[in-house]
Coordinates of C-alpha atoms in Angstrom, one line a residue:
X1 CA 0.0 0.0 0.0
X2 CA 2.7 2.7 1.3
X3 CA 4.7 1.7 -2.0
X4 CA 1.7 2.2 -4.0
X5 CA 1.1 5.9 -2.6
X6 CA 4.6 6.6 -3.1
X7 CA 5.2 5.4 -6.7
X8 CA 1.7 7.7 -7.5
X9 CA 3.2 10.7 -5.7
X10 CA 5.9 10.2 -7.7
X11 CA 4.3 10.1 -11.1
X12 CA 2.2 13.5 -9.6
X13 CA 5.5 15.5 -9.2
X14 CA 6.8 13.9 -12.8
X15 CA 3.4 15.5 -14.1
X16 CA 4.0 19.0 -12.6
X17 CA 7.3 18.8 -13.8
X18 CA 7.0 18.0 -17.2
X19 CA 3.6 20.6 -17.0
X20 CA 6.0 23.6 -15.9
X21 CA 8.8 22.4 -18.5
X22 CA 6.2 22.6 -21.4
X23 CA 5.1 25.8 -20.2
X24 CA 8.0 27.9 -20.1
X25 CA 9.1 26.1 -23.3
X26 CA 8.0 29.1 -25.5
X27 CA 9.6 31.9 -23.5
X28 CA 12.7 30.3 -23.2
X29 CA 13.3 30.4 -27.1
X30 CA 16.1 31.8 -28.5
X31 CA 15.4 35.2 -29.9
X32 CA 15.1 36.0 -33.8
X33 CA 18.5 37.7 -35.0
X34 CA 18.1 41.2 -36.6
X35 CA 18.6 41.6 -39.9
X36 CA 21.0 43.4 -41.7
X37 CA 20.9 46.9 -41.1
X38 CA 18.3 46.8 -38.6
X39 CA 19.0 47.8 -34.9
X40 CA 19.3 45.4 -32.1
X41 CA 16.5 44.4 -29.9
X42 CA 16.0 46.3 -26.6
X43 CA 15.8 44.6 -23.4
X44 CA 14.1 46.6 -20.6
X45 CA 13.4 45.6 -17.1
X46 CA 9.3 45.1 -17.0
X47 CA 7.3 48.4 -16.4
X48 CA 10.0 50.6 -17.9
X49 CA 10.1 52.5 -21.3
X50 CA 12.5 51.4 -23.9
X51 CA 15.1 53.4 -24.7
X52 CA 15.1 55.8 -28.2
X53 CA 16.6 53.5 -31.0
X54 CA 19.6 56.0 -32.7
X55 CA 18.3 56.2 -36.7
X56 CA 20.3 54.3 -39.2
X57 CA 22.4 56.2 -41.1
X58 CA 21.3 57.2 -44.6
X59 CA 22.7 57.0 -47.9
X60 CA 25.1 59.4 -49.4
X61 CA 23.4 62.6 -50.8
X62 CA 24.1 62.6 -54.4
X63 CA 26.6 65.9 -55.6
X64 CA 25.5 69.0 -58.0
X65 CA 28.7 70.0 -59.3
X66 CA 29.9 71.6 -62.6
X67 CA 29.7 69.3 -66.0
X68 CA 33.6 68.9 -67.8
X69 CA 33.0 71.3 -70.6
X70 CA 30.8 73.9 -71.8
X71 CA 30.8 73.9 -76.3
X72 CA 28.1 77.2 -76.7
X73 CA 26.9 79.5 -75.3
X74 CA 23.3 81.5 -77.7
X75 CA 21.5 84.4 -75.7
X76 CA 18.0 84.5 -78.1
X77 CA 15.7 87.6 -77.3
X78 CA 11.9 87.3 -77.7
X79 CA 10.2 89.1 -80.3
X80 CA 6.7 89.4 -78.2
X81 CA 6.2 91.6 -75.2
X82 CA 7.8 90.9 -72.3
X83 CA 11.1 90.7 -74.3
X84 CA 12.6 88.5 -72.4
X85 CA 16.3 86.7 -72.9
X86 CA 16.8 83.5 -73.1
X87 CA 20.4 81.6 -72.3
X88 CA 20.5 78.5 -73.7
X89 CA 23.7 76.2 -73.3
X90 CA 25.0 73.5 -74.4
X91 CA 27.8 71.6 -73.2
X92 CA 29.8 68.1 -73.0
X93 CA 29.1 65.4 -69.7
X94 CA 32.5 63.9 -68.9
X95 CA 30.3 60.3 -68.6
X96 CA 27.3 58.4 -68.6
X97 CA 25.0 59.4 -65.0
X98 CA 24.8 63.0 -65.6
X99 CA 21.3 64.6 -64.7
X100 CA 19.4 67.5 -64.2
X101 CA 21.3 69.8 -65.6
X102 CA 20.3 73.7 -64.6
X103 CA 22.5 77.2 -64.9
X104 CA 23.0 78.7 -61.9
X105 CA 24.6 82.4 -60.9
X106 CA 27.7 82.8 -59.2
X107 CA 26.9 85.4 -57.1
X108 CA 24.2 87.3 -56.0
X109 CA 23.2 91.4 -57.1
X110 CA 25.0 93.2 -59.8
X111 CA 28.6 92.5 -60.9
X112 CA 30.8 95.7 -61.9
X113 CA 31.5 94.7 -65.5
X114 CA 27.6 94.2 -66.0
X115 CA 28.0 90.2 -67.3
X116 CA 26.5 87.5 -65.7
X117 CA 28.4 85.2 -64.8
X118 CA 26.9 81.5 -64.7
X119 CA 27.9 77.8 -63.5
X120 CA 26.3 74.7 -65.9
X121 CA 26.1 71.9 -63.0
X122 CA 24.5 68.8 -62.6
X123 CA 23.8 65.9 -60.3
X124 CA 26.9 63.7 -60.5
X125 CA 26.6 59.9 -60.6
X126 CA 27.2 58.4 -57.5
X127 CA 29.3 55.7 -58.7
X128 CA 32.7 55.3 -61.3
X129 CA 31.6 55.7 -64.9
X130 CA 33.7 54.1 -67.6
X131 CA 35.3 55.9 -70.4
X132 CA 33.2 55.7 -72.9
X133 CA 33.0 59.3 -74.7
X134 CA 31.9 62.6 -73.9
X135 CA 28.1 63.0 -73.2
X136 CA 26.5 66.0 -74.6
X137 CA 24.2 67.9 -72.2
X138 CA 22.4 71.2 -71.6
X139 CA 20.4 73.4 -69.8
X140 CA 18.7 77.2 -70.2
X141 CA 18.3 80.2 -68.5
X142 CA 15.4 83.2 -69.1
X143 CA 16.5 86.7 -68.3
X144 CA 13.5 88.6 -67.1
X145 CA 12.4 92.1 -69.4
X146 CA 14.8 95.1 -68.4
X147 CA 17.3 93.3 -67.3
X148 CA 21.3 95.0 -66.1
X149 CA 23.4 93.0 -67.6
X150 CA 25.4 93.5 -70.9
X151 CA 26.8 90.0 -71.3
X152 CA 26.4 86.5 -70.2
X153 CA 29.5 84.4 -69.1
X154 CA 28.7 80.3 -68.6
X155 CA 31.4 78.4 -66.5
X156 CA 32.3 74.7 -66.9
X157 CA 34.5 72.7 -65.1
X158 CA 37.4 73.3 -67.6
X159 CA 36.6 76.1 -69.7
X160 CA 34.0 79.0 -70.2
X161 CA 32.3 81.3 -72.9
X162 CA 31.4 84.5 -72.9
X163 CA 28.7 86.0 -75.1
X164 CA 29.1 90.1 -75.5
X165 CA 27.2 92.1 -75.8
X166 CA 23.8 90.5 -76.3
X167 CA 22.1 88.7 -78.2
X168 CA 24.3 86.7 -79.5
X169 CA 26.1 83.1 -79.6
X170 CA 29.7 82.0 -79.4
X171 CA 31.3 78.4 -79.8
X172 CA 34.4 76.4 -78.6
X173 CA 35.8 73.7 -80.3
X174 CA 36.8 70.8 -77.7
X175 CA 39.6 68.7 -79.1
X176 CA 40.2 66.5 -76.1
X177 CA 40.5 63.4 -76.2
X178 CA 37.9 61.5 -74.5
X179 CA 39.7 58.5 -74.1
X180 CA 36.9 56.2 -75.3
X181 CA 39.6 54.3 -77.4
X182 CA 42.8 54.2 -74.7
X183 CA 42.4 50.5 -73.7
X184 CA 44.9 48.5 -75.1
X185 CA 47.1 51.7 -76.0
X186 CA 50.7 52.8 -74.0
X187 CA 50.4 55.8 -71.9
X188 CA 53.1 58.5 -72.3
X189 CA 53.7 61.1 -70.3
X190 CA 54.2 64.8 -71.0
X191 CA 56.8 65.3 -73.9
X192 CA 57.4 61.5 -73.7
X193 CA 55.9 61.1 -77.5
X194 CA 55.0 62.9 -80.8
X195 CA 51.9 64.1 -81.7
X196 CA 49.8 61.1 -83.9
X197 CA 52.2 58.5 -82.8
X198 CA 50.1 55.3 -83.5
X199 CA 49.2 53.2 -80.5
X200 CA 49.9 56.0 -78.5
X201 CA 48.0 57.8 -75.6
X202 CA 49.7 61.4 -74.9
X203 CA 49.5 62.9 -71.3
X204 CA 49.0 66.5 -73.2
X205 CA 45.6 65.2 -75.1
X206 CA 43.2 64.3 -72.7
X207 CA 41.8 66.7 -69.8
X208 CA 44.0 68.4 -67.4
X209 CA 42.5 66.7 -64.5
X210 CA 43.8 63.3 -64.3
X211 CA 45.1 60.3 -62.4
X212 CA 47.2 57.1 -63.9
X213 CA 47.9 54.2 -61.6
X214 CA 51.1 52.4 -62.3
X215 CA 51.4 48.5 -61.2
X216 CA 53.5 49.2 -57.9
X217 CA 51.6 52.4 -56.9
X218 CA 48.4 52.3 -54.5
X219 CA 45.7 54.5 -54.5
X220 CA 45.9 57.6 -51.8
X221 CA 42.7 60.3 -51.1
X222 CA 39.5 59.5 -50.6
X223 CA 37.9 62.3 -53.0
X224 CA 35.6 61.7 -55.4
X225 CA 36.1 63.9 -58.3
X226 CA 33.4 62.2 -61.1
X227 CA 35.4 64.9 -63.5
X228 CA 38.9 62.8 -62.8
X229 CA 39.9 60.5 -65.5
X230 CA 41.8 57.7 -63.8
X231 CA 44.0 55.0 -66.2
X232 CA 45.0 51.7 -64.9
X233 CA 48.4 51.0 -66.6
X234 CA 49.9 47.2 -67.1
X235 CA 53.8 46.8 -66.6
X236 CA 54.6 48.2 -70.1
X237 CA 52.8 51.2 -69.7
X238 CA 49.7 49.7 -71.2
X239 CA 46.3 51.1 -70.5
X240 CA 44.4 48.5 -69.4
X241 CA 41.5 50.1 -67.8
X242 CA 39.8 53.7 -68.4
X243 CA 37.2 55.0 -65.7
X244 CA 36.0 58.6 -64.4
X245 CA 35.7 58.4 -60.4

């Protein structure tokens, strides 16, 4: 008899066992991971508020800065009341990722030789752009009736037209080379090689702002200049790859 009690009292407290087990089974789970590029979880005592999660940071802000060259410059007057003057530009992109293009003044109120002066920019690509040929691009301006000024000035990165006085249009040639074709070509530095050499990329013919990268030389600065050419040169001297930051 006293066995039989004590066997079932032992099967009672195996019950309440396995009962409480079962029960705390589901809080005793192992918490889900955050994700990638979520915050951690917050663990607060019960009763108290959780503390302010700090916002992720966000993603780069994309750059307005000037296009690599400017090729006209046509101030147009109106014919109907208001007469108004209109700048329209056109210039040359340095890659593919260029937008929104707008003329912009360089500074505010009235300059002392009565010409406007004006910066072509637009919103840079965010990321390196091969070299694959100058990208025409362009933008306008309206001068409201009555205007001060005598002349209009337009700004590129690497050159600038003036029109004077106005209307009127004025042209630049650019003869740069673009340096759609380099890959596969030898690199030579200034005066290192004559003018039309075949196979031949000359430091003097392609824009004033660049970058080549030898085999034994690393890469130092962190700016991002999407108006840099940068060529990757092979042991000989070969260009072996063409990008703009």
């Amino acid at each position: 008899m006293r066995n039989t009690f004590c066997r079932l009292a032992g099967l009672a407290v195996a019950a309440l066992i396995q009962g409480g087990l079962v029960g705390l089974a589901p809080a005793q789970t192992t918490p889900a991971r955050p994700s990638v590029g979520e915050p951690p979880p917050q663990y607060v005592a019960p009763g108290s508020e959780p503390p302010a999660i700090p916002a992720l940071p966000e993603a780069a802000a994309a750059s307005e800065l000037p296009v690599l060259y400017v090729t006209s410059v046509e101030v147009l007057r109106t014919s109907t009341d208001p007469r108004l003057d209109i700048v329209r530009v056109t210039a040359l992109a340095s890659s593919q990722g260029w937008s929104d293009p707008e003329l912009v003044p360089t500074y505010a109120g009235k300059p002392l030789d009565d010409v406007l002066d004006l910066q072509l920019i637009a919103t840079a690509p965010l990321q390196s752009q091969a070299a694959d040929g100058f990208v025409p691009i362009g933008a306008v301006f309206t001068l409201e009736e009555n205007h001060p000024f005598k002349g209009v000035r337009v700004r590129a990165s690497e050159n600038t037209i003036e029109v004077k006085p106005i209307p009127g249009l004025k042209q630049a040639d650019i003869t740069v080379d673009s340096c759609k074709d380099c890959i596969g070509k030898k690199f030579a530095e200034h005066g290192q090689a004559a003018a039309g050499q075949a196979g031949v990329v000359r430091q003097e013919d392609l824009p004033k702002i660049l970058r080549w990268i030898i085999p034994s030389r690393g890469i130092k600065g962190i700016t991002h200049n999407p108006n840099r050419l940068n060529l990757i040169l092979g042991d000989d001297n070969t260009i072996v790859q063409a990008y703009w930051e």
